[in-house]
Coordinates of C-alpha atoms in Angstrom, one line a residue:
Chain J
M480 CA -67.3 20.8 36.6
I481 CA -70.0 21.3 39.2
A482 CA -73.4 21.7 38.4
A483 CA -73.9 25.2 36.7
V484 CA -76.4 26.3 39.4
N485 CA -76.7 30.1 39.5
Q486 CA -75.4 31.3 42.7
G487 CA -73.9 34.4 42.3
A488 CA -70.5 35.2 41.9
N489 CA -70.3 35.9 46.0
S490 CA -71.6 32.6 47.2
L491 CA -68.4 30.0 46.4
R492 CA -70.0 26.5 46.2
P493 CA -67.9 24.2 48.5
G494 CA -65.5 21.3 47.5
R495 CA -62.1 21.1 46.2
A496 CA -60.0 24.0 44.7
Q497 CA -60.2 24.1 41.2
I498 CA -56.5 26.1 40.4
V499 CA -53.8 24.7 43.1
F500 CA -50.8 26.4 43.4
S501 CA -48.8 24.0 45.9
G502 CA -45.3 25.4 46.9
V503 CA -44.5 27.2 43.3
T504 CA -41.4 28.6 42.4
L505 CA -39.6 30.1 38.8
N506 CA -36.5 31.2 38.2
L507 CA -35.8 32.9 34.7
G508 CA -32.5 33.5 33.7
G509 CA -31.3 32.5 37.1
K510 CA -33.0 34.8 39.2
A511 CA -36.3 34.2 41.0
I512 CA -39.3 35.6 39.8
L513 CA -41.7 33.8 42.0
E514 CA -41.0 31.8 45.6
G515 CA -42.7 29.6 47.6
I516 CA -46.8 30.4 45.8
S517 CA -49.6 28.6 47.6
L518 CA -52.3 29.6 46.5
D519 CA -56.1 27.6 46.1
V520 CA -58.7 29.3 43.8
K521 CA -62.5 27.4 44.0
P522 CA -64.7 26.8 41.7
G523 CA -67.0 30.1 40.5
E524 CA -64.2 32.8 42.6
F525 CA -63.3 35.7 41.4
L526 CA -59.2 36.4 42.7
C527 CA -57.9 39.5 42.2
I528 CA -53.7 39.6 42.4
I529 CA -52.2 42.9 42.9
G530 CA -48.8 44.5 43.6
A531 CA -46.4 46.6 43.1
S532 CA -44.6 46.1 39.5
G533 CA -42.5 43.6 38.8
C534 CA -43.5 41.8 41.6
G535 CA -44.3 38.7 39.4
K536 CA -48.3 39.0 39.2
T537 CA -48.2 38.3 35.3
T538 CA -45.7 35.8 36.1
A539 CA -48.3 33.7 38.2
L540 CA -51.3 34.5 36.0
R541 CA -48.9 33.2 33.1
L542 CA -48.2 29.8 34.9
A543 CA -52.0 29.5 36.1
A544 CA -52.4 29.5 32.2
G545 CA -49.9 26.9 31.5
L546 CA -47.8 29.0 29.6
Y547 CA -44.9 28.8 31.9
Q548 CA -44.0 25.7 33.9
P549 CA -42.9 26.2 37.7
T550 CA -39.2 25.4 38.3
S551 CA -40.4 23.7 41.4
G552 CA -43.8 23.0 42.6
T553 CA -46.9 22.6 41.0
V554 CA -49.7 23.5 39.2
A555 CA -52.8 22.0 39.2
F556 CA -56.7 22.7 37.5
D557 CA -59.4 20.4 38.6
G558 CA -56.9 18.1 39.6
Q559 CA -54.7 17.4 36.7
A560 CA -51.3 19.2 36.6
M561 CA -50.7 21.8 34.4
L562 CA -48.0 21.2 32.0
A563 CA -49.9 23.0 28.8
P564 CA -52.2 25.3 28.5
R565 CA -55.7 23.7 27.8
R566 CA -59.1 24.9 26.0
D567 CA -60.9 25.2 29.1
I568 CA -58.8 28.4 30.0
A569 CA -58.9 31.5 28.2
I570 CA -56.6 34.1 28.5
V571 CA -57.5 37.8 28.6
F572 CA -54.3 39.9 27.7
Q573 CA -53.4 43.5 28.1
D574 CA -52.6 44.4 25.1
Y575 CA -55.8 43.5 22.6
G576 CA -53.8 45.0 20.0
K577 CA -51.7 42.4 19.7
A578 CA -53.8 39.6 20.7
L579 CA -56.1 40.0 17.9
L580 CA -55.3 39.4 14.6
P581 CA -55.7 42.2 12.5
W582 CA -56.3 40.5 9.2
R583 CA -60.0 39.1 10.8
T584 CA -62.7 41.3 11.2
A585 CA -64.5 40.8 14.8
A586 CA -66.9 38.0 13.2
G587 CA -64.0 36.4 12.4
N588 CA -61.7 36.6 15.3
V589 CA -64.4 35.1 17.4
S590 CA -64.6 32.3 15.1
L591 CA -61.3 31.5 15.6
A592 CA -61.7 30.0 18.7
L593 CA -64.7 28.1 17.5
E594 CA -63.1 26.9 14.5
A595 CA -59.9 25.3 17.2
S596 CA -62.9 24.2 19.0
G597 CA -64.1 22.1 16.1
M598 CA -67.4 23.4 15.5
A599 CA -69.0 23.3 12.0
A600 CA -68.9 26.1 9.9
S601 CA -72.8 26.1 10.0
Q602 CA -73.0 26.7 13.4
R603 CA -70.4 29.0 13.8
A604 CA -72.3 32.1 12.5
T605 CA -75.3 32.4 15.4
R606 CA -72.5 31.9 18.1
I607 CA -70.9 34.4 17.1
D608 CA -73.8 36.8 17.0
E609 CA -74.9 35.9 20.2
L610 CA -71.1 36.3 21.9
L611 CA -70.8 39.9 19.8
K612 CA -74.0 40.8 21.4
K613 CA -73.0 39.6 25.2
V614 CA -70.2 42.0 24.7
G615 CA -72.3 44.7 23.0
L616 CA -70.8 45.1 19.8
P617 CA -73.8 43.4 18.2
N618 CA -73.4 45.7 15.1
H619 CA -69.6 45.8 14.6
A620 CA -69.1 42.6 13.4
G621 CA -68.1 43.7 9.6
K622 CA -65.3 45.5 11.3
Y623 CA -61.4 45.0 11.2
P624 CA -59.7 45.5 14.9
A625 CA -58.0 48.7 13.2
E626 CA -61.1 50.7 12.8
M627 CA -62.1 49.7 16.7
S628 CA -61.3 52.0 20.1
G629 CA -59.4 50.5 22.3
G630 CA -62.4 49.4 24.6
M631 CA -64.1 47.8 21.7
Q632 CA -61.0 45.5 20.8
Q633 CA -60.6 44.5 24.6
R634 CA -64.5 43.3 24.3
L635 CA -63.6 41.6 20.9
Q636 CA -60.9 39.8 23.1
I637 CA -63.2 38.8 25.7
A638 CA -65.7 38.0 23.1
R639 CA -63.5 35.1 21.5
C640 CA -62.3 34.1 25.2
L641 CA -66.0 33.1 25.9
A642 CA -66.3 31.4 22.6
Q643 CA -63.8 28.8 24.5
E644 CA -66.8 28.5 26.9
P645 CA -64.0 28.8 29.5
K646 CA -63.9 27.0 33.4
A647 CA -61.8 29.9 33.9
L648 CA -60.7 33.5 32.8
L649 CA -57.7 34.3 33.3
M650 CA -57.2 38.1 32.7
D651 CA -54.1 40.0 32.8
E652 CA -54.4 43.9 33.5
P653 CA -57.4 44.1 30.8
F654 CA -58.2 47.1 31.3
G655 CA -54.9 49.3 31.9
A656 CA -54.2 50.8 28.8
L657 CA -57.9 52.0 28.6
D658 CA -59.3 55.3 30.1
A659 CA -61.4 55.5 33.3
M660 CA -65.0 55.5 31.9
T661 CA -64.4 52.7 29.8
R662 CA -62.6 51.1 32.1
Q663 CA -65.5 51.5 35.3
G664 CA -67.9 50.1 32.1
L665 CA -66.3 47.2 31.4
Q666 CA -65.4 46.2 35.0
D667 CA -69.3 45.8 35.5
E668 CA -69.7 44.2 31.9
V669 CA -67.1 41.4 33.3
L670 CA -69.2 41.3 36.2
S671 CA -72.1 40.3 34.6
L672 CA -70.5 38.1 31.8
V673 CA -68.6 36.0 34.6
H674 CA -71.8 35.8 36.9
A675 CA -73.8 34.4 34.0
S676 CA -71.2 32.0 33.1
D677 CA -70.2 30.7 36.1
A678 CA -66.5 30.9 35.3
T679 CA -63.6 30.9 37.9
V680 CA -61.6 34.2 37.3
V681 CA -57.9 35.5 38.3
F682 CA -57.8 38.5 37.4
V683 CA -54.2 40.4 37.6
T684 CA -54.0 44.3 38.3
H685 CA -52.4 47.5 39.8
D686 CA -55.5 48.9 40.5
L687 CA -56.5 48.3 44.2
E688 CA -59.5 49.6 43.6
E689 CA -60.6 47.6 40.4
A690 CA -59.6 44.6 42.8
I691 CA -61.6 45.1 45.9
Y692 CA -64.6 46.3 43.6
L693 CA -64.3 43.0 41.2
G694 CA -63.0 40.5 43.7
D695 CA -64.2 37.6 46.0
R696 CA -61.0 37.8 47.2
V697 CA -57.2 39.9 46.4
I698 CA -53.9 38.8 47.2
G699 CA -51.2 41.4 47.1
L700 CA -47.9 39.9 46.2
L701 CA -44.3 41.1 47.4
P702 CA -41.6 42.1 45.1
H703 CA -38.1 40.5 44.8
P704 CA -39.1 37.1 45.0
G705 CA -42.5 37.5 44.3
R706 CA -44.6 36.1 47.3
I707 CA -47.9 36.1 48.8
G708 CA -47.8 38.9 51.6
I709 CA -51.3 39.3 52.1
E710 CA -55.0 38.1 51.8
L711 CA -57.9 39.8 51.9
Q712 CA -61.8 38.0 51.9
I713 CA -63.5 40.7 50.2
D714 CA -67.2 40.7 51.6
L715 CA -68.8 43.3 49.8
P716 CA -72.3 42.8 48.7
R717 CA -73.0 42.0 45.4
P718 CA -74.2 43.0 42.5
R719 CA -71.8 45.5 43.3
D720 CA -72.2 49.4 42.1
Q721 CA -69.9 51.7 41.2
L722 CA -71.1 54.5 43.4
T723 CA -72.5 52.8 46.2
T724 CA -69.9 49.9 46.4
R725 CA -67.0 52.1 46.3
E726 CA -68.4 54.4 48.9
N727 CA -69.1 51.6 51.4
P728 CA -66.7 52.2 54.6
E729 CA -66.0 48.7 54.3
F730 CA -64.7 49.3 50.6
L731 CA -62.5 52.3 51.9
R732 CA -61.1 50.3 54.9
L733 CA -59.9 47.7 52.6
R734 CA -58.7 50.3 50.1
R735 CA -56.6 51.5 52.9
E736 CA -55.5 48.1 54.0
L737 CA -54.2 47.5 50.1
F738 CA -52.5 50.8 49.9
D739 CA -50.7 50.5 53.1
F740 CA -49.4 47.2 51.9
I741 CA -48.2 48.2 48.3
K742 CA -46.4 51.2 50.0
A743 CA -44.7 49.4 53.1
S744 CA -43.7 46.7 49.9
E745 CA -41.9 49.1 47.9
A746 CA -39.8 50.6 50.9
Chain B
M1246 CA -62.0 61.6 -6.6
N1247 CA -60.9 65.6 -5.4
R1248 CA -59.4 68.1 -7.2
S1249 CA -55.7 67.7 -6.3
V1250 CA -55.4 64.5 -7.6
L1251 CA -57.4 65.5 -11.0
Y1252 CA -54.6 68.2 -11.0
W1253 CA -51.7 65.8 -10.7
R1254 CA -52.8 63.3 -12.9
A1255 CA -53.8 65.7 -15.5
A1256 CA -49.8 67.0 -14.5
S1257 CA -48.4 63.7 -15.2
F1258 CA -50.1 62.7 -18.5
A1259 CA -49.1 66.1 -20.0
V1260 CA -45.4 65.3 -19.0
A1261 CA -45.7 61.9 -20.7
A1262 CA -47.3 63.4 -23.9
G1263 CA -44.3 66.7 -23.4
F1264 CA -41.8 63.2 -24.0
I1265 CA -43.6 61.8 -26.5
G1266 CA -43.8 65.2 -28.4
L1267 CA -40.0 65.9 -27.9
W1268 CA -39.3 62.3 -29.4
Q1269 CA -41.5 63.2 -32.0
F1270 CA -40.0 66.6 -32.7
I1271 CA -36.0 64.7 -32.9
A1272 CA -37.4 62.2 -35.3
D1273 CA -38.9 64.8 -37.8
Q1274 CA -36.1 67.0 -37.7
R1275 CA -33.7 63.9 -38.4
L1276 CA -31.3 65.3 -35.3
V1277 CA -30.8 61.5 -34.9
S1278 CA -30.5 59.3 -38.1
P1279 CA -34.1 57.3 -38.5
V1280 CA -32.2 54.2 -39.1
F1281 CA -31.5 54.1 -35.2
L1282 CA -34.7 56.2 -34.1
P1283 CA -37.5 56.1 -35.8
G1284 CA -40.5 58.6 -34.4
P1285 CA -43.3 57.0 -32.2
D1286 CA -45.6 57.1 -35.2
R1287 CA -43.6 54.6 -36.9
A1288 CA -42.8 52.7 -34.0
W1289 CA -46.6 52.7 -33.7
A1290 CA -47.1 51.6 -37.1
S1291 CA -44.9 48.8 -36.4
L1292 CA -46.8 47.6 -33.4
V1293 CA -49.7 47.5 -35.4
R1294 CA -48.5 45.8 -38.3
G1295 CA -46.6 43.2 -35.6
F1296 CA -49.8 42.3 -34.0
A1297 CA -51.8 42.3 -37.2
S1298 CA -49.6 39.9 -38.4
G1299 CA -49.7 37.7 -35.5
D1300 CA -46.0 37.6 -35.2
L1301 CA -45.5 40.3 -32.2
L1302 CA -48.2 38.5 -30.4
D1303 CA -46.2 35.2 -30.6
K1304 CA -43.4 37.1 -29.0
L1305 CA -45.3 38.8 -26.0
L1306 CA -47.0 35.3 -25.4
G1307 CA -43.5 34.0 -25.6
T1308 CA -41.9 36.5 -22.4
L1309 CA -45.1 36.3 -20.6
E1310 CA -44.6 32.7 -20.7
H1311 CA -41.1 32.7 -19.4
M1312 CA -41.4 35.4 -17.1
A1313 CA -44.9 33.6 -15.4
Y1314 CA -43.2 30.1 -15.0
G1315 CA -40.0 31.5 -13.7
W1316 CA -42.1 33.8 -11.3
F1317 CA -44.2 31.0 -10.3
V1318 CA -41.4 28.7 -9.4
A1319 CA -39.5 31.5 -7.5
S1320 CA -42.6 32.2 -5.5
I1321 CA -43.6 28.6 -4.4
A1322 CA -39.7 28.0 -3.6
G1323 CA -39.1 31.3 -2.3
I1324 CA -42.9 31.7 0.1
A1325 CA -42.3 27.9 1.1
L1326 CA -38.6 28.1 1.7
G1327 CA -38.8 31.7 3.8
A1328 CA -41.7 30.4 5.7
M1329 CA -39.4 27.3 7.2
I1330 CA -36.4 29.5 7.0
G1331 CA -38.2 32.3 9.1
S1332 CA -40.2 30.3 11.4
S1333 CA -37.4 28.6 13.1
R1334 CA -34.6 30.8 14.9
T1335 CA -32.4 27.6 14.7
M1336 CA -33.0 27.7 11.1
R1337 CA -32.4 31.3 10.6
S1338 CA -29.1 31.3 12.3
Y1339 CA -27.8 28.3 10.6
V1340 CA -28.9 29.1 7.1
A1341 CA -28.6 33.1 7.1
P1342 CA -24.6 32.8 6.5
S1343 CA -24.9 30.9 2.9
L1344 CA -27.9 32.9 1.9
E1345 CA -26.1 36.3 2.7
F1346 CA -23.3 34.8 0.5
L1347 CA -26.0 34.1 -2.1
R1348 CA -27.6 36.8 -2.4
P1349 CA -25.3 39.3 -3.6
L1350 CA -24.5 36.8 -6.7
P1351 CA -25.3 38.7 -9.5
V1352 CA -27.2 36.6 -12.0
S1353 CA -25.4 37.5 -15.0
A1354 CA -22.9 35.3 -13.3
V1355 CA -24.9 32.5 -12.9
I1356 CA -26.0 32.3 -16.6
P1357 CA -23.0 30.8 -18.0
V1358 CA -23.7 28.1 -15.7
A1359 CA -26.9 27.2 -16.2
I1360 CA -26.3 27.7 -19.9
A1361 CA -23.1 25.1 -18.9
M1362 CA -25.5 22.9 -17.1
F1363 CA -28.9 22.8 -19.1
G1364 CA -27.7 24.3 -22.3
L1365 CA -29.9 26.7 -24.6
T1366 CA -32.7 25.6 -23.2
Q1367 CA -36.0 26.8 -22.0
T1368 CA -34.9 24.8 -18.7
M1369 CA -32.0 27.3 -18.5
A1370 CA -34.3 30.3 -18.8
L1371 CA -36.4 28.9 -16.0
F1372 CA -33.3 28.2 -13.9
V1373 CA -32.1 31.6 -13.9
I1374 CA -35.2 33.3 -13.8
A1375 CA -36.7 31.9 -10.7
F1376 CA -32.6 31.7 -9.2
G1377 CA -32.9 35.5 -9.6
A1378 CA -36.6 36.0 -9.3
I1379 CA -36.7 34.4 -5.6
W1380 CA -34.2 36.6 -3.9
P1381 CA -36.6 39.2 -3.1
M1382 CA -39.1 36.7 -2.1
L1383 CA -37.3 34.2 0.0
L1384 CA -35.8 37.6 2.1
A1385 CA -38.9 39.2 2.3
T1386 CA -41.1 35.6 3.8
I1387 CA -38.4 34.8 5.8
H1388 CA -38.6 38.6 7.6
G1389 CA -42.7 38.2 7.7
F1390 CA -42.3 34.7 9.2
A1391 CA -40.1 36.0 11.9
A1392 CA -41.9 39.0 12.8
V1393 CA -45.2 37.2 13.7
E1394 CA -46.1 39.0 16.9
P1395 CA -45.3 36.2 19.8
R1396 CA -48.7 37.2 21.4
L1397 CA -50.6 35.2 18.6
Y1398 CA -48.5 32.4 19.1
E1399 CA -49.8 31.7 22.2
V1400 CA -53.8 32.7 22.0
A1401 CA -53.1 30.0 19.1
R1402 CA -51.2 28.1 22.1
S1403 CA -54.3 28.3 24.5
L1404 CA -56.8 27.5 22.1
H1405 CA -55.1 24.4 21.0
M1406 CA -54.6 25.5 17.1
S1407 CA -52.9 22.4 15.1
R1408 CA -49.3 23.3 13.6
L1409 CA -51.3 23.5 10.2
A1410 CA -53.8 26.0 11.6
V1411 CA -51.0 28.1 13.3
I1412 CA -49.4 28.6 9.7
F1413 CA -52.2 28.9 7.6
K1414 CA -54.7 31.1 9.9
I1415 CA -51.7 33.3 11.9
A1416 CA -47.7 32.9 10.2
L1417 CA -49.1 33.3 6.6
P1418 CA -51.7 35.9 6.9
S1419 CA -49.3 38.4 9.1
A1420 CA -46.6 37.6 6.6
S1421 CA -48.7 38.5 3.7
P1422 CA -47.7 41.9 3.5
D1423 CA -44.2 41.3 3.4
I1424 CA -44.4 38.3 0.8
L1425 CA -46.5 40.3 -1.4
A1426 CA -44.5 43.2 -1.3
G1427 CA -41.5 40.7 -2.5
M1428 CA -43.7 39.3 -4.8
R1429 CA -44.1 42.8 -6.0
L1430 CA -40.2 42.7 -6.6
S1431 CA -39.6 39.6 -8.1
V1432 CA -42.0 40.0 -10.9
T1433 CA -39.8 43.1 -12.4
V1434 CA -37.0 40.8 -12.1
A1435 CA -38.4 38.2 -13.8
L1436 CA -39.3 40.3 -16.8
I1437 CA -35.8 41.2 -16.8
L1438 CA -33.9 38.3 -16.9
S1439 CA -36.8 36.6 -19.2
V1440 CA -35.3 39.0 -21.8
V1441 CA -31.9 38.3 -21.0
C1442 CA -32.3 34.8 -21.5
E1443 CA -34.0 35.1 -24.9
I1444 CA -31.4 37.6 -26.2
L1445 CA -28.6 34.6 -25.0
A1446 CA -30.4 31.4 -25.8
G1447 CA -32.6 32.8 -28.8
L1448 CA -35.7 31.6 -27.3
D1449 CA -39.1 33.1 -29.0
G1450 CA -40.2 36.4 -27.0
L1451 CA -39.5 39.5 -27.3
G1452 CA -35.5 39.5 -26.0
H1453 CA -35.2 38.0 -29.4
W1454 CA -37.2 40.4 -31.5
V1455 CA -35.4 43.4 -30.0
L1456 CA -32.0 42.0 -31.0
L1457 CA -33.0 40.5 -34.2
S1458 CA -34.8 43.7 -35.0
A1459 CA -31.3 45.9 -33.8
R1460 CA -29.5 43.6 -36.2
S1461 CA -30.9 44.2 -39.3
F1462 CA -31.6 48.1 -38.5
R1463 CA -35.5 48.0 -38.4
S1464 CA -35.8 50.4 -35.9
A1465 CA -39.5 50.9 -35.4
D1466 CA -39.7 47.2 -35.2
L1467 CA -37.1 47.6 -32.2
F1468 CA -38.8 50.5 -30.4
A1469 CA -42.3 48.7 -31.1
G1470 CA -40.5 46.0 -28.5
V1471 CA -39.4 48.2 -26.5
M1472 CA -42.4 49.8 -25.9
L1473 CA -44.4 46.7 -25.4
L1474 CA -41.6 45.3 -22.7
G1475 CA -42.6 48.7 -20.9
V1476 CA -46.4 48.0 -20.8
I1477 CA -45.8 44.6 -19.6
G1478 CA -43.9 46.2 -16.5
Y1479 CA -46.4 48.5 -16.4
L1480 CA -49.3 46.5 -16.0
T1481 CA -47.9 43.4 -14.2
A1482 CA -46.6 46.1 -11.5
L1483 CA -50.1 47.6 -11.4
A1484 CA -52.0 44.2 -11.3
M1485 CA -49.7 43.0 -8.2
S1486 CA -50.0 46.8 -6.3
L1487 CA -54.3 45.8 -7.1
V1488 CA -53.9 42.3 -5.8
E1489 CA -52.0 43.9 -2.8
K1490 CA -54.4 46.0 -2.3
R1491 CA -57.3 43.8 -2.0
L1492 CA -55.7 41.4 0.3
L1493 CA -54.3 43.3 2.9
K1494 CA -57.9 45.7 2.8
W1495 CA -57.6 45.7 6.6
R1496 CA -54.0 47.2 7.1
S1497 CA -55.3 50.3 5.1
S1498 CA -59.0 50.7 7.4
G1499 CA -58.6 52.2 10.6
H1500 CA -59.0 55.7 11.4

């Protein structure tokens, strides 16, 4: 990867794209889910994918993760074809309750990723502390997921993903099940975590404002079959702020444009 | 401990004491001949005498040994087979019909087969006990492995976890509540079959003791043996539920 000079999520490094979809079509059970998707994601970019439900946004993310293989076309990461999931691509699932190990404590869940990467047991404890602190759970290391709120569980899943030291973070409606306040808090935390780690992010959401608030670029999918219908560059200043960014006339203009797009796509 | 728990405990204790009192009353009034029914006092005395002479202890250890070996073999085989069958959809569809045929087979029908094969030996007892005790464990393990959250397998894939790590860190702990429930059920089955095998094959154990006592009309000894079997059943079930509670701490926690 390119040297980790912290240029902020907004200023993209030049050079070739990190995640490349070329003419990707996916059929599942004889039905076309995605058709002819071509897409470049640059290193360090924050890309948001929106679309009406059933348009294949989650499917696109699973292709990027290597959990699905395209029927035709290719998905590549750092110039290599994605034939299987990679350890340096982390996925944050929406259903945190199912993605965490209920029999392991918060520390144990983070440890799972460290164990898989072959880190020596003696080094894990320090790293786990660091990661839990990073996501705001420093005092919950000994708690089981069942003892934590939804927001805390999602932070824990993010901590486990960060333990993979990912070059790319794929997030599938990560805050979809959370209440509005928790959601806004987590949006800002994700922005600062990503800013600090320099990772590329692909973020799927059905919340248009969330997409504009977080992204460098927003892509909207049209349903049946899923294909790219709109692409918007988001040039809102960073760091973003829950109040001022959302009141920015440019934000409102973009929101209007996406809203119209979704309405037209559902018609 | 709050008051209602205390109350219920006291009530259950009173009921148990009531039964023993009734038993003593029936025996004292000779409503049933003392040849067949000793009072709790005589049964207790026989129990103490049996342990003092060491006879009963030997029998107790014999039964525990049969039970433990059979249960151990059944556990290992049940969990290993259950894991193999449960974690593969193909295996499940191939093997399930055969299991459905074997499972309802009464173990008592297997005993003559085992005797024909192994004679009246310890091996026969081990086979019968293990055969009977494997079912609850096997079926529970299959279910546990089949019900692992698919999302966790995706997590494992994205972490590039090894096959062995997936089994020991994800599938096995996920199936552990089912496995432990199966083990709890099968420990009771193992006790029942230990007694049956001892009676049939004359193997050293409480089953044999009970049979001989009944044949020679030593009703106090007979009851002492039966009481001891009840205690084994109770204590093993209690031990299993304590182990379950300890291992499944993560389940009970929460709001």
